[in-house]
PDB file of C-alpha atoms and ligand atoms in Angstrom:
ATOM      1  CA  MET A  73     363.369 -58.938  -8.426  1.00  0.00           C
ATOM      2  CA  SER A  74     364.148 -60.519  -4.837  1.00  0.00           C
ATOM      3  CA  LEU A  75     362.325 -63.070  -3.407  1.00  0.00           C
ATOM      4  CA  ALA A  76     360.898 -60.738  -0.646  1.00  0.00           C
ATOM      5  CA  ASN A  77     359.794 -57.993  -3.560  1.00  0.00           C
ATOM      6  CA  ARG A  78     358.526 -60.871  -5.420  1.00  0.00           C
ATOM      7  CA  ILE A  79     356.096 -61.927  -2.271  1.00  0.00           C
ATOM      8  CA  LEU A  80     355.135 -58.066  -1.697  1.00  0.00           C
ATOM      9  CA  GLU A  81     353.667 -57.896  -5.266  1.00  0.00           C
ATOM     10  CA  LEU A  82     351.992 -61.576  -5.074  1.00  0.00           C
ATOM     11  CA  LYS A  83     350.370 -59.877  -1.503  1.00  0.00           C
ATOM     12  CA  LYS A  84     349.024 -57.128  -3.608  1.00  0.00           C
ATOM     13  CA  SER A  85     347.332 -58.429  -6.780  1.00  0.00           C
ATOM     14  CA  LYS A  86     346.188 -61.437  -4.645  1.00  0.00           C
ATOM     15  CA  LYS A  87     344.798 -59.618  -2.029  1.00  0.00           C
ATOM     16  CA  ALA A  88     346.569 -61.378   0.680  1.00  0.00           C
ATOM     17  CA  ILE A  89     347.848 -60.992   4.071  1.00  0.00           C
ATOM     18  CA  VAL A  90     350.937 -62.601   5.324  1.00  0.00           C
ATOM     19  CA  LEU A  91     350.692 -63.559   9.580  1.00  0.00           C
ATOM     20  CA  ALA A  92     354.041 -64.402  11.101  1.00  0.00           C
ATOM     21  CA  HIS A  93     354.475 -65.974  14.626  1.00  0.00           C
ATOM     22  CA  TYR A  94     358.016 -64.469  16.234  1.00  0.00           C
ATOM     23  CA  TYR A  95     359.749 -67.224  16.064  1.00  0.00           C
ATOM     24  CA  GLN A  96     359.774 -67.418  12.279  1.00  0.00           C
ATOM     25  CA  ARG A  97     362.902 -66.982  10.134  1.00  0.00           C
ATOM     26  CA  PRO A  98     364.113 -63.039  10.196  1.00  0.00           C
ATOM     27  CA  GLU A  99     363.335 -62.685   6.653  1.00  0.00           C
ATOM     28  CA  ILE A 100     359.779 -64.162   6.683  1.00  0.00           C
ATOM     29  CA  GLN A 101     358.812 -61.563   9.360  1.00  0.00           C
ATOM     30  CA  GLU A 102     360.237 -58.758   7.412  1.00  0.00           C
ATOM     31  CA  ILE A 103     357.553 -59.331   4.531  1.00  0.00           C
ATOM     32  CA  ALA A 104     355.006 -60.146   7.087  1.00  0.00           C
ATOM     33  CA  ASP A 105     351.636 -57.923   7.365  1.00  0.00           C
ATOM     34  CA  TYR A 106     351.465 -58.707  11.082  1.00  0.00           C
ATOM     35  CA  VAL A 107     353.697 -60.421  13.417  1.00  0.00           C
ATOM     36  CA  GLY A 108     352.806 -61.232  16.869  1.00  0.00           C
ATOM     37  CA  ASP A 109     351.896 -64.117  19.593  1.00  0.00           C
ATOM     38  CA  SER A 110     349.126 -66.527  19.032  1.00  0.00           C
ATOM     39  CA  LEU A 111     346.495 -64.269  20.740  1.00  0.00           C
ATOM     40  CA  GLY A 112     347.664 -61.156  18.402  1.00  0.00           C
ATOM     41  CA  LEU A 113     347.473 -63.717  15.488  1.00  0.00           C
ATOM     42  CA  SER A 114     344.159 -64.971  15.860  1.00  0.00           C
ATOM     43  CA  GLN A 115     342.729 -61.572  16.555  1.00  0.00           C
ATOM     44  CA  LYS A 116     344.292 -60.793  13.309  1.00  0.00           C
ATOM     45  CA  ALA A 117     343.088 -63.207  11.589  1.00  0.00           C
ATOM     46  CA  ALA A 118     339.765 -62.736  12.876  1.00  0.00           C
ATOM     47  CA  GLU A 119     339.281 -59.441  11.797  1.00  0.00           C
ATOM     48  CA  THR A 120     341.314 -59.190   8.399  1.00  0.00           C
ATOM     49  CA  ASP A 121     339.363 -58.553   5.244  1.00  0.00           C
ATOM     50  CA  ALA A 122     342.126 -60.200   2.696  1.00  0.00           C
ATOM     51  CA  SER A 123     340.914 -62.944   0.590  1.00  0.00           C
ATOM     52  CA  ILE A 124     344.133 -65.128   1.249  1.00  0.00           C
ATOM     53  CA  ILE A 125     345.727 -65.681   4.331  1.00  0.00           C
ATOM     54  CA  VAL A 126     349.043 -66.932   4.185  1.00  0.00           C
ATOM     55  CA  PHE A 127     349.733 -68.312   8.035  1.00  0.00           C
ATOM     56  CA  ALA A 128     353.734 -68.338   8.622  1.00  0.00           C
ATOM     57  CA  GLY A 129     353.449 -70.307  12.183  1.00  0.00           C
ATOM     58  CA  VAL A 130     352.663 -73.859  12.601  1.00  0.00           C
ATOM     59  CA  HIS A 131     349.868 -76.126  11.702  1.00  0.00           C
ATOM     60  CA  PHE A 132     347.504 -75.581  14.618  1.00  0.00           C
ATOM     61  CA  MET A 133     347.691 -71.428  14.067  1.00  0.00           C
ATOM     62  CA  ALA A 134     346.562 -71.877  10.622  1.00  0.00           C
ATOM     63  CA  GLU A 135     344.021 -74.191  11.579  1.00  0.00           C
ATOM     64  CA  THR A 136     342.606 -71.735  14.201  1.00  0.00           C
ATOM     65  CA  ALA A 137     342.801 -69.175  11.164  1.00  0.00           C
ATOM     66  CA  LYS A 138     340.678 -71.265   9.039  1.00  0.00           C
ATOM     67  CA  ILE A 139     338.423 -71.614  11.843  1.00  0.00           C
ATOM     68  CA  LEU A 140     337.794 -68.097  12.202  1.00  0.00           C
ATOM     69  CA  ASN A 141     337.627 -68.002   8.335  1.00  0.00           C
ATOM     70  CA  PRO A 142     335.951 -70.882   6.811  1.00  0.00           C
ATOM     71  CA  SER A 143     335.245 -68.866   3.384  1.00  0.00           C
ATOM     72  CA  LYS A 144     338.973 -67.513   3.214  1.00  0.00           C
ATOM     73  CA  MET A 145     341.950 -69.375   1.609  1.00  0.00           C
ATOM     74  CA  VAL A 146     344.298 -70.403   4.469  1.00  0.00           C
ATOM     75  CA  LEU A 147     347.781 -71.563   3.354  1.00  0.00           C
ATOM     76  CA  LEU A 148     350.339 -72.850   5.536  1.00  0.00           C
ATOM     77  CA  PRO A 149     353.742 -72.689   3.830  1.00  0.00           C
ATOM     78  CA  ASP A 150     354.973 -76.027   4.576  1.00  0.00           C
ATOM     79  CA  LEU A 151     352.047 -78.905   6.212  1.00  0.00           C
ATOM     80  CA  ASP A 152     355.393 -80.001   8.193  1.00  0.00           C
ATOM     81  CA  ALA A 153     355.008 -76.995  10.125  1.00  0.00           C
ATOM     82  CA  GLY A 154     353.772 -79.189  13.381  1.00  0.00           C
ATOM     83  CA  CYS A 155     354.156 -78.865  17.616  1.00  0.00           C
ATOM     84  CA  SER A 156     355.328 -81.009  20.346  1.00  0.00           C
ATOM     85  CA  LEU A 157     352.860 -79.438  22.373  1.00  0.00           C
ATOM     86  CA  ALA A 158     349.787 -80.461  20.390  1.00  0.00           C
ATOM     87  CA  GLU A 159     351.376 -83.757  19.224  1.00  0.00           C
ATOM     88  CA  SER A 160     351.299 -84.541  23.078  1.00  0.00           C
ATOM     89  CA  CYS A 161     347.450 -84.349  22.776  1.00  0.00           C
ATOM     90  CA  PRO A 162     345.607 -87.075  20.906  1.00  0.00           C
ATOM     91  CA  PRO A 163     342.328 -86.931  20.595  1.00  0.00           C
ATOM     92  CA  ASP A 164     341.051 -90.461  21.504  1.00  0.00           C
ATOM     93  CA  ALA A 165     343.080 -90.284  24.852  1.00  0.00           C
ATOM     94  CA  PHE A 166     341.755 -86.634  25.712  1.00  0.00           C
ATOM     95  CA  ARG A 167     337.944 -87.835  24.870  1.00  0.00           C
ATOM     96  CA  GLU A 168     338.446 -90.344  27.482  1.00  0.00           C
ATOM     97  CA  PHE A 169     340.074 -87.697  30.008  1.00  0.00           C
ATOM     98  CA  THR A 170     337.481 -85.543  29.742  1.00  0.00           C
ATOM     99  CA  GLU A 171     334.618 -88.363  30.011  1.00  0.00           C
ATOM    100  CA  ALA A 172     336.204 -89.261  33.089  1.00  0.00           C
ATOM    101  CA  HIS A 173     335.618 -86.015  34.763  1.00  0.00           C
ATOM    102  CA  PRO A 174     332.377 -84.959  33.350  1.00  0.00           C
ATOM    103  CA  ASP A 175     332.107 -82.152  36.052  1.00  0.00           C
ATOM    104  CA  HIS A 176     335.221 -80.435  34.901  1.00  0.00           C
ATOM    105  CA  LEU A 177     335.179 -76.887  32.745  1.00  0.00           C
ATOM    106  CA  VAL A 178     337.694 -77.936  29.794  1.00  0.00           C
ATOM    107  CA  ILE A 179     340.611 -74.851  28.838  1.00  0.00           C
ATOM    108  CA  THR A 180     343.012 -75.769  26.408  1.00  0.00           C
ATOM    109  CA  TYR A 181     345.762 -73.818  25.196  1.00  0.00           C
ATOM    110  CA  ILE A 182     345.797 -72.677  21.381  1.00  0.00           C
ATOM    111  CA  ASN A 183     348.578 -75.361  20.614  1.00  0.00           C
ATOM    112  CA  CYS A 184     346.055 -77.921  20.110  1.00  0.00           C
ATOM    113  CA  SER A 185     344.536 -79.711  17.099  1.00  0.00           C
ATOM    114  CA  ALA A 186     341.012 -78.664  15.917  1.00  0.00           C
ATOM    115  CA  GLU A 187     339.594 -82.130  17.207  1.00  0.00           C
ATOM    116  CA  ILE A 188     341.085 -80.753  20.746  1.00  0.00           C
ATOM    117  CA  LYS A 189     339.418 -77.222  20.691  1.00  0.00           C
ATOM    118  CA  ALA A 190     336.087 -79.091  19.732  1.00  0.00           C
ATOM    119  CA  MET A 191     336.306 -80.888  22.941  1.00  0.00           C
ATOM    120  CA  SER A 192     336.619 -77.435  24.833  1.00  0.00           C
ATOM    121  CA  ASP A 193     334.559 -74.948  26.703  1.00  0.00           C
ATOM    122  CA  ILE A 194     337.451 -72.043  26.237  1.00  0.00           C
ATOM    123  CA  VAL A 195     340.528 -72.060  24.433  1.00  0.00           C
ATOM    124  CA  CYS A 196     343.459 -69.814  26.048  1.00  0.00           C
ATOM    125  CA  THR A 197     346.970 -68.555  25.060  1.00  0.00           C
ATOM    126  CA  SER A 198     349.901 -67.787  27.255  1.00  0.00           C
ATOM    127  CA  SER A 199     348.797 -63.968  27.084  1.00  0.00           C
ATOM    128  CA  ASN A 200     345.343 -64.964  28.019  1.00  0.00           C
ATOM    129  CA  ALA A 201     345.042 -68.456  30.250  1.00  0.00           C
ATOM    130  CA  LEU A 202     345.368 -66.298  33.726  1.00  0.00           C
ATOM    131  CA  ARG A 203     342.563 -64.324  32.880  1.00  0.00           C
ATOM    132  CA  ILE A 204     340.570 -66.897  31.513  1.00  0.00           C
ATOM    133  CA  VAL A 205     340.835 -69.375  34.551  1.00  0.00           C
ATOM    134  CA  GLU A 206     340.281 -66.676  37.005  1.00  0.00           C
ATOM    135  CA  SER A 207     337.099 -65.725  34.803  1.00  0.00           C
ATOM    136  CA  VAL A 208     335.432 -69.554  36.189  1.00  0.00           C
ATOM    137  CA  PRO A 209     333.819 -69.357  39.053  1.00  0.00           C
ATOM    138  CA  LYS A 210     336.279 -70.905  41.925  1.00  0.00           C
ATOM    139  CA  ASP A 211     333.736 -73.732  42.884  1.00  0.00           C
ATOM    140  CA  ARG A 212     333.855 -75.299  39.250  1.00  0.00           C
ATOM    141  CA  PRO A 213     336.935 -77.967  38.681  1.00  0.00           C
ATOM    142  CA  ILE A 214     338.912 -77.129  35.649  1.00  0.00           C
ATOM    143  CA  ILE A 215     340.769 -79.396  33.105  1.00  0.00           C
ATOM    144  CA  PHE A 216     343.594 -77.600  31.693  1.00  0.00           C
ATOM    145  CA  ALA A 217     345.369 -78.890  28.740  1.00  0.00           C
ATOM    146  CA  PRO A 218     347.919 -79.705  26.823  1.00  0.00           C
ATOM    147  CA  ASP A 219     350.626 -77.717  28.473  1.00  0.00           C
ATOM    148  CA  LYS A 220     351.542 -78.747  32.028  1.00  0.00           C
ATOM    149  CA  ASN A 221     354.323 -76.310  32.330  1.00  0.00           C
ATOM    150  CA  LEU A 222     351.944 -73.254  31.864  1.00  0.00           C
ATOM    151  CA  GLY A 223     348.762 -74.980  33.935  1.00  0.00           C
ATOM    152  CA  LYS A 224     351.473 -75.528  36.959  1.00  0.00           C
ATOM    153  CA  TYR A 225     351.971 -71.796  36.247  1.00  0.00           C
ATOM    154  CA  ILE A 226     348.907 -70.626  36.265  1.00  0.00           C
ATOM    155  CA  SER A 227     347.732 -73.174  38.982  1.00  0.00           C
ATOM    156  CA  LYS A 228     350.393 -71.131  41.826  1.00  0.00           C
ATOM    157  CA  LYS A 229     349.329 -67.874  40.332  1.00  0.00           C
ATOM    158  CA  THR A 230     345.657 -68.584  40.897  1.00  0.00           C
ATOM    159  CA  GLY A 231     346.018 -71.444  43.897  1.00  0.00           C
ATOM    160  CA  ARG A 232     343.475 -73.032  42.045  1.00  0.00           C
ATOM    161  CA  ASP A 233     344.062 -77.036  41.580  1.00  0.00           C
ATOM    162  CA  LEU A 234     343.924 -77.473  37.995  1.00  0.00           C
ATOM    163  CA  LEU A 235     343.459 -81.270  36.631  1.00  0.00           C
ATOM    164  CA  LEU A 236     346.332 -81.187  33.957  1.00  0.00           C
ATOM    165  CA  TRP A 237     347.277 -82.763  30.862  1.00  0.00           C
ATOM    166  CA  ASP A 238     350.829 -84.438  30.441  1.00  0.00           C
ATOM    167  CA  GLY A 239     351.973 -82.256  27.671  1.00  0.00           C
ATOM    168  CA  SER A 240     354.948 -80.050  26.775  1.00  0.00           C
ATOM    169  CA  CYS A 241     357.074 -78.305  24.380  1.00  0.00           C
ATOM    170  CA  VAL A 242     360.088 -79.960  23.193  1.00  0.00           C
ATOM    171  CA  VAL A 243     361.752 -76.704  22.903  1.00  0.00           C
ATOM    172  CA  HIS A 244     360.814 -74.923  26.484  1.00  0.00           C
ATOM    173  CA  GLU A 245     361.764 -78.062  28.200  1.00  0.00           C
ATOM    174  CA  ALA A 246     365.299 -78.255  26.539  1.00  0.00           C
ATOM    175  CA  PHE A 247     366.383 -74.952  28.632  1.00  0.00           C
ATOM    176  CA  SER A 248     368.985 -76.347  31.872  1.00  0.00           C
ATOM    177  CA  ILE A 249     368.536 -74.521  34.925  1.00  0.00           C
ATOM    178  CA  GLU A 250     372.323 -75.285  36.023  1.00  0.00           C
ATOM    179  CA  LYS A 251     373.720 -73.507  32.704  1.00  0.00           C
ATOM    180  CA  LEU A 252     370.918 -70.603  33.050  1.00  0.00           C
ATOM    181  CA  LEU A 253     372.007 -69.838  36.843  1.00  0.00           C
ATOM    182  CA  ASP A 254     375.957 -70.141  35.501  1.00  0.00           C
ATOM    183  CA  LEU A 255     375.099 -67.649  32.884  1.00  0.00           C
ATOM    184  CA  HIS A 256     373.376 -65.380  35.349  1.00  0.00           C
ATOM    185  CA  LYS A 257     376.017 -65.462  37.559  1.00  0.00           C
ATOM    186  CA  ALA A 258     378.323 -64.440  34.930  1.00  0.00           C
ATOM    187  CA  ASN A 259     376.458 -61.707  33.930  1.00  0.00           C
ATOM    188  CA  PRO A 260     374.755 -60.424  37.393  1.00  0.00           C
ATOM    189  CA  GLU A 261     373.308 -57.275  36.165  1.00  0.00           C
ATOM    190  CA  SER A 262     371.046 -59.441  33.660  1.00  0.00           C
ATOM    191  CA  VAL A 263     367.108 -59.989  33.999  1.00  0.00           C
ATOM    192  CA  ILE A 264     365.990 -63.561  33.032  1.00  0.00           C
ATOM    193  CA  ILE A 265     362.641 -63.354  31.159  1.00  0.00           C
ATOM    194  CA  ALA A 266     360.714 -66.702  30.471  1.00  0.00           C
ATOM    195  CA  HIS A 267     358.006 -68.153  28.435  1.00  0.00           C
ATOM    196  CA  PRO A 268     355.724 -70.093  30.759  1.00  0.00           C
ATOM    197  CA  GLU A 269     355.810 -73.136  28.453  1.00  0.00           C
ATOM    198  CA  SER A 270     359.318 -73.534  30.323  1.00  0.00           C
ATOM    199  CA  GLU A 271     359.653 -75.956  33.510  1.00  0.00           C
ATOM    200  CA  GLU A 272     358.907 -74.805  36.832  1.00  0.00           C
ATOM    201  CA  HIS A 273     362.599 -74.335  37.913  1.00  0.00           C
ATOM    202  CA  ILE A 274     363.287 -71.879  34.834  1.00  0.00           C
ATOM    203  CA  LEU A 275     359.898 -69.782  35.732  1.00  0.00           C
ATOM    204  CA  ASP A 276     360.834 -69.821  39.708  1.00  0.00           C
ATOM    205  CA  VAL A 277     364.081 -67.663  38.874  1.00  0.00           C
ATOM    206  CA  ALA A 278     362.606 -65.606  35.988  1.00  0.00           C
ATOM    207  CA  THR A 279     361.874 -61.697  37.092  1.00  0.00           C
ATOM    208  CA  TYR A 280     358.845 -61.774  34.079  1.00  0.00           C
ATOM    209  CA  VAL A 281     357.001 -64.967  32.372  1.00  0.00           C
ATOM    210  CA  GLY A 282     354.862 -64.056  29.871  1.00  0.00           C
ATOM    211  CA  SER A 283     353.704 -64.867  26.184  1.00  0.00           C
ATOM    212  CA  THR A 284     356.128 -63.869  23.373  1.00  0.00           C
ATOM    213  CA  ALA A 285     354.492 -60.735  23.084  1.00  0.00           C
ATOM    214  CA  GLY A 286     354.646 -59.979  26.725  1.00  0.00           C
ATOM    215  CA  MET A 287     358.075 -60.767  26.829  1.00  0.00           C
ATOM    216  CA  ILE A 288     358.867 -57.900  24.092  1.00  0.00           C
ATOM    217  CA  ASN A 289     356.644 -55.216  25.707  1.00  0.00           C
ATOM    218  CA  TYR A 290     358.520 -56.409  28.778  1.00  0.00           C
ATOM    219  CA  VAL A 291     361.835 -55.545  27.756  1.00  0.00           C
ATOM    220  CA  LYS A 292     360.725 -52.135  26.169  1.00  0.00           C
ATOM    221  CA  LYS A 293     358.954 -50.920  28.993  1.00  0.00           C
ATOM    222  CA  HIS A 294     361.860 -52.057  31.719  1.00  0.00           C
ATOM    223  CA  PRO A 295     364.894 -50.977  30.413  1.00  0.00           C
ATOM    224  CA  LYS A 296     368.022 -52.796  31.471  1.00  0.00           C
ATOM    225  CA  GLU A 297     371.447 -53.783  29.931  1.00  0.00           C
ATOM    226  CA  GLN A 298     371.007 -57.174  29.646  1.00  0.00           C
ATOM    227  CA  PHE A 299     368.244 -60.018  29.381  1.00  0.00           C
ATOM    228  CA  ILE A 300     368.554 -63.540  29.604  1.00  0.00           C
ATOM    229  CA  VAL A 301     365.550 -64.694  27.188  1.00  0.00           C
ATOM    230  CA  ALA A 302     364.041 -68.081  27.510  1.00  0.00           C
ATOM    231  CA  THR A 303     362.102 -68.420  24.629  1.00  0.00           C
ATOM    232  CA  GLU A 304     362.839 -69.910  21.253  1.00  0.00           C
ATOM    233  CA  ALA A 305     365.469 -68.007  19.807  1.00  0.00           C
ATOM    234  CA  GLY A 306     363.389 -66.214  16.791  1.00  0.00           C
ATOM    235  CA  ILE A 307     361.663 -64.037  19.108  1.00  0.00           C
ATOM    236  CA  LEU A 308     365.455 -62.090  19.386  1.00  0.00           C
ATOM    237  CA  HIS A 309     365.429 -61.018  15.906  1.00  0.00           C
ATOM    238  CA  LYS A 310     361.872 -58.397  16.901  1.00  0.00           C
ATOM    239  CA  MET A 311     363.082 -57.753  20.230  1.00  0.00           C
ATOM    240  CA  GLN A 312     366.330 -56.885  19.459  1.00  0.00           C
ATOM    241  CA  GLN A 313     364.753 -54.353  16.875  1.00  0.00           C
ATOM    242  CA  GLU A 314     363.112 -52.904  19.670  1.00  0.00           C
ATOM    243  CA  VAL A 315     366.071 -52.498  21.859  1.00  0.00           C
ATOM    244  CA  PRO A 316     368.812 -52.260  19.734  1.00  0.00           C
ATOM    245  CA  ASN A 317     370.812 -51.047  22.467  1.00  0.00           C
ATOM    246  CA  THR A 318     370.256 -53.704  24.762  1.00  0.00           C
ATOM    247  CA  VAL A 319     372.241 -57.102  25.125  1.00  0.00           C
ATOM    248  CA  LEU A 320     369.609 -60.116  24.688  1.00  0.00           C
ATOM    249  CA  ILE A 321     371.159 -63.461  25.680  1.00  0.00           C
ATOM    250  CA  PRO A 322     369.273 -66.488  24.413  1.00  0.00           C
ATOM    251  CA  ALA A 323     368.769 -69.001  27.555  1.00  0.00           C
ATOM    252  CA  PRO A 324     371.281 -71.918  27.182  1.00  0.00           C
ATOM    253  CA  ALA A 325     369.994 -75.722  26.739  1.00  0.00           C
ATOM    254  CA  GLN A 326     370.981 -78.449  27.866  1.00  0.00           C
ATOM    255  CA  GLU A 327     374.443 -80.165  27.449  1.00  0.00           C
ATOM    256  CA  ASP A 328     373.224 -83.026  25.319  1.00  0.00           C
ATOM    257  CA  ASN A 329     371.748 -80.557  22.915  1.00  0.00           C
ATOM    258  CA  THR A 330     374.377 -79.053  20.976  1.00  0.00           C
ATOM    259  CA  CYS A 331     372.655 -77.933  18.043  1.00  0.00           C
ATOM    260  CA  ALA A 332     370.977 -74.373  17.768  1.00  0.00           C
ATOM    261  CA  CYS A 333     369.384 -75.686  20.821  1.00  0.00           C
ATOM    262  CA  SER A 334     366.336 -73.239  21.526  1.00  0.00           C
ATOM    263  CA  GLU A 335     364.921 -73.384  17.610  1.00  0.00           C
ATOM    264  CA  CYS A 336     361.631 -74.783  17.385  1.00  0.00           C
ATOM    265  CA  ALA A 337     362.326 -77.389  14.291  1.00  0.00           C
ATOM    266  CA  TYR A 338     359.001 -77.168  13.505  1.00  0.00           C
ATOM    267  CA  MET A 339     358.328 -73.299  13.134  1.00  0.00           C
ATOM    268  CA  LYS A 340     361.879 -73.059  11.307  1.00  0.00           C
ATOM    269  CA  VAL A 341     360.498 -75.602   8.201  1.00  0.00           C
ATOM    270  CA  ASN A 342     358.690 -72.348   6.643  1.00  0.00           C
ATOM    271  CA  THR A 343     361.492 -70.923   4.554  1.00  0.00           C
ATOM    272  CA  LEU A 344     361.018 -67.488   2.363  1.00  0.00           C
ATOM    273  CA  GLN A 345     360.831 -69.558  -0.411  1.00  0.00           C
ATOM    274  CA  LYS A 346     358.043 -71.881   0.526  1.00  0.00           C
ATOM    275  CA  VAL A 347     356.046 -68.746   1.719  1.00  0.00           C
ATOM    276  CA  TYR A 348     356.362 -67.121  -2.314  1.00  0.00           C
ATOM    277  CA  ASP A 349     355.599 -70.900  -3.261  1.00  0.00           C
ATOM    278  CA  CYS A 350     352.327 -71.444  -1.489  1.00  0.00           C
ATOM    279  CA  LEU A 351     351.082 -68.147  -2.675  1.00  0.00           C
ATOM    280  CA  LEU A 352     351.737 -68.451  -6.283  1.00  0.00           C
ATOM    281  CA  ASN A 353     350.480 -71.872  -6.349  1.00  0.00           C
ATOM    282  CA  GLU A 354     347.747 -71.496  -3.703  1.00  0.00           C
ATOM    283  CA  SER A 355     349.014 -74.842  -1.839  1.00  0.00           C
ATOM    284  CA  PRO A 356     349.275 -76.017   0.480  1.00  0.00           C
ATOM    285  CA  GLN A 357     345.688 -74.827   1.882  1.00  0.00           C
ATOM    286  CA  ILE A 358     344.330 -75.869   5.081  1.00  0.00           C
ATOM    287  CA  ASP A 359     340.962 -77.279   5.080  1.00  0.00           C
ATOM    288  CA  VAL A 360     339.015 -78.112   8.376  1.00  0.00           C
ATOM    289  CA  PRO A 361     335.791 -80.001   7.927  1.00  0.00           C
ATOM    290  CA  GLU A 362     332.570 -78.079   8.263  1.00  0.00           C
ATOM    291  CA  ALA A 363     330.972 -79.779  11.329  1.00  0.00           C
ATOM    292  CA  LEU A 364     334.320 -80.139  13.253  1.00  0.00           C
ATOM    293  CA  ALA A 365     335.004 -76.235  12.541  1.00  0.00           C
ATOM    294  CA  GLN A 366     331.519 -75.147  14.134  1.00  0.00           C
ATOM    295  CA  SER A 367     332.396 -77.239  17.160  1.00  0.00           C
ATOM    296  CA  ALA A 368     335.986 -75.601  17.328  1.00  0.00           C
ATOM    297  CA  LEU A 369     334.796 -72.048  16.678  1.00  0.00           C
ATOM    298  CA  LEU A 370     332.749 -71.447  19.854  1.00  0.00           C
ATOM    299  CA  PRO A 371     335.646 -72.078  22.365  1.00  0.00           C
ATOM    300  CA  ILE A 372     338.023 -70.009  20.148  1.00  0.00           C
ATOM    301  CA  GLU A 373     335.322 -67.153  20.023  1.00  0.00           C
ATOM    302  CA  ARG A 374     334.791 -67.408  23.328  1.00  0.00           C
ATOM    303  CA  MET A 375     338.508 -66.809  24.239  1.00  0.00           C
ATOM    304  CA  LEU A 376     338.476 -63.572  21.892  1.00  0.00           C
ATOM    305  CA  GLU A 377     335.482 -62.446  23.538  1.00  0.00           C
ATOM    306  CA  LEU A 378     337.289 -62.518  27.384  1.00  0.00           C
ATOM    307  CA  SER A 379     340.433 -60.943  25.826  1.00  0.00           C
ATOM    308  CA  LYS A 380     338.651 -57.899  24.758  1.00  0.00           C
TER     309      LYS A 380
HETATM  310  P1  13P B 524     352.928 -67.307  22.200  1.00  0.00           P
HETATM  311  O1  13P B 524     353.702 -66.571  21.097  1.00  0.00           O
HETATM  312  O2  13P B 524     351.647 -67.136  22.058  1.00  0.00           O
HETATM  313  O3  13P B 524     353.605 -66.847  23.677  1.00  0.00           O
HETATM  314  O4  13P B 524     353.228 -68.615  22.287  1.00  0.00           O
HETATM  315  C1  13P B 524     354.325 -69.199  21.849  1.00  0.00           C
HETATM  316  C2  13P B 524     354.411 -70.720  21.470  1.00  0.00           C
HETATM  317  O5  13P B 524     355.014 -71.512  21.616  1.00  0.00           O
HETATM  318  C3  13P B 524     353.624 -70.801  19.928  1.00  0.00           C
HETATM  319  O6  13P B 524     353.848 -72.253  19.709  1.00  0.00           O
HETATM  320 FE1  SF4 B 525     354.936 -75.942  19.406  1.00  0.00          FE
HETATM  321 FE2  SF4 B 525     357.171 -75.353  21.304  1.00  0.00          FE
HETATM  322 FE3  SF4 B 525     357.381 -75.097  18.731  1.00  0.00          FE
HETATM  323 FE4  SF4 B 525     355.950 -73.772  20.087  1.00  0.00          FE
HETATM  324  S1  SF4 B 525     357.924 -73.681  20.404  1.00  0.00           S
HETATM  325  S2  SF4 B 525     355.407 -74.176  17.915  1.00  0.00           S
HETATM  326  S3  SF4 B 525     354.946 -74.926  21.416  1.00  0.00           S
HETATM  327  S4  SF4 B 525     357.283 -76.932  19.597  1.00  0.00           S
END
């Protein structure tokens, strides 16, 4: 029996669900019960009645699923699946930052640890950040962390002066504006779409800026022959399935980055074999200490409430 079929059997016998992010390897996306962006994945995690959640994504995503489901088993195929953005916001330094600005409401992007979420008032993702910031009264100052690029973008869109944490995603900061403009010049009919974790100069030349799910919906609803896609290359698998006759070109990364540059090394440590192994062995599991989980739950629930 193929590895994929063995996973499907195990899922059935163990009443497990596999949630996968769009940046996961194609073969993982194919056996998943749901593939989505960070918001969709947390919404699915919040509503599932499965006994086991296999989170094919990175640590902060599985941790969020565990916080939402303290009594369920949450498995992450490889514990090394971290996130440069989450790592750019260490809890001690962030505590000092928030304590220095006690009048500020703290909105944090979901790409952060449970400790950071526990210090936050509201969590957001790239698909609801605008709405969440706009829900805050205009006279209330806001700390926005950890992604400065998303923060800058939301600040520009809302005209609000957000106090930003200096964090970023290595993958989205690797795009080269010069190469992108050259590529667009060579393909003048193409439409540039970008994820808001990208730098300002990339977002400034994009026709559409949105979350991974937002980008997929955009190409479905705005039929064009060609898109240049500025986000992690894993998205191209689902996107191409949705628009099979459209040419999708991954945005180019900077010169010195010669590898498969727009790939997130953290997302890619998960493999189909590791998905199978973790479900078979029920390990590695994600655990969040109860008190920490309770403090981190409230700002996540506020986000889910504001996203209905
Ligand atoms: P979304 O899928 O929510 O847009 O997030 C992108 C990302 O970088 C996840 O780590
Ligand atoms: Fe983190 Fe960036 Fe990888 Fe997303 S793509 S998991 S933000 S390092």
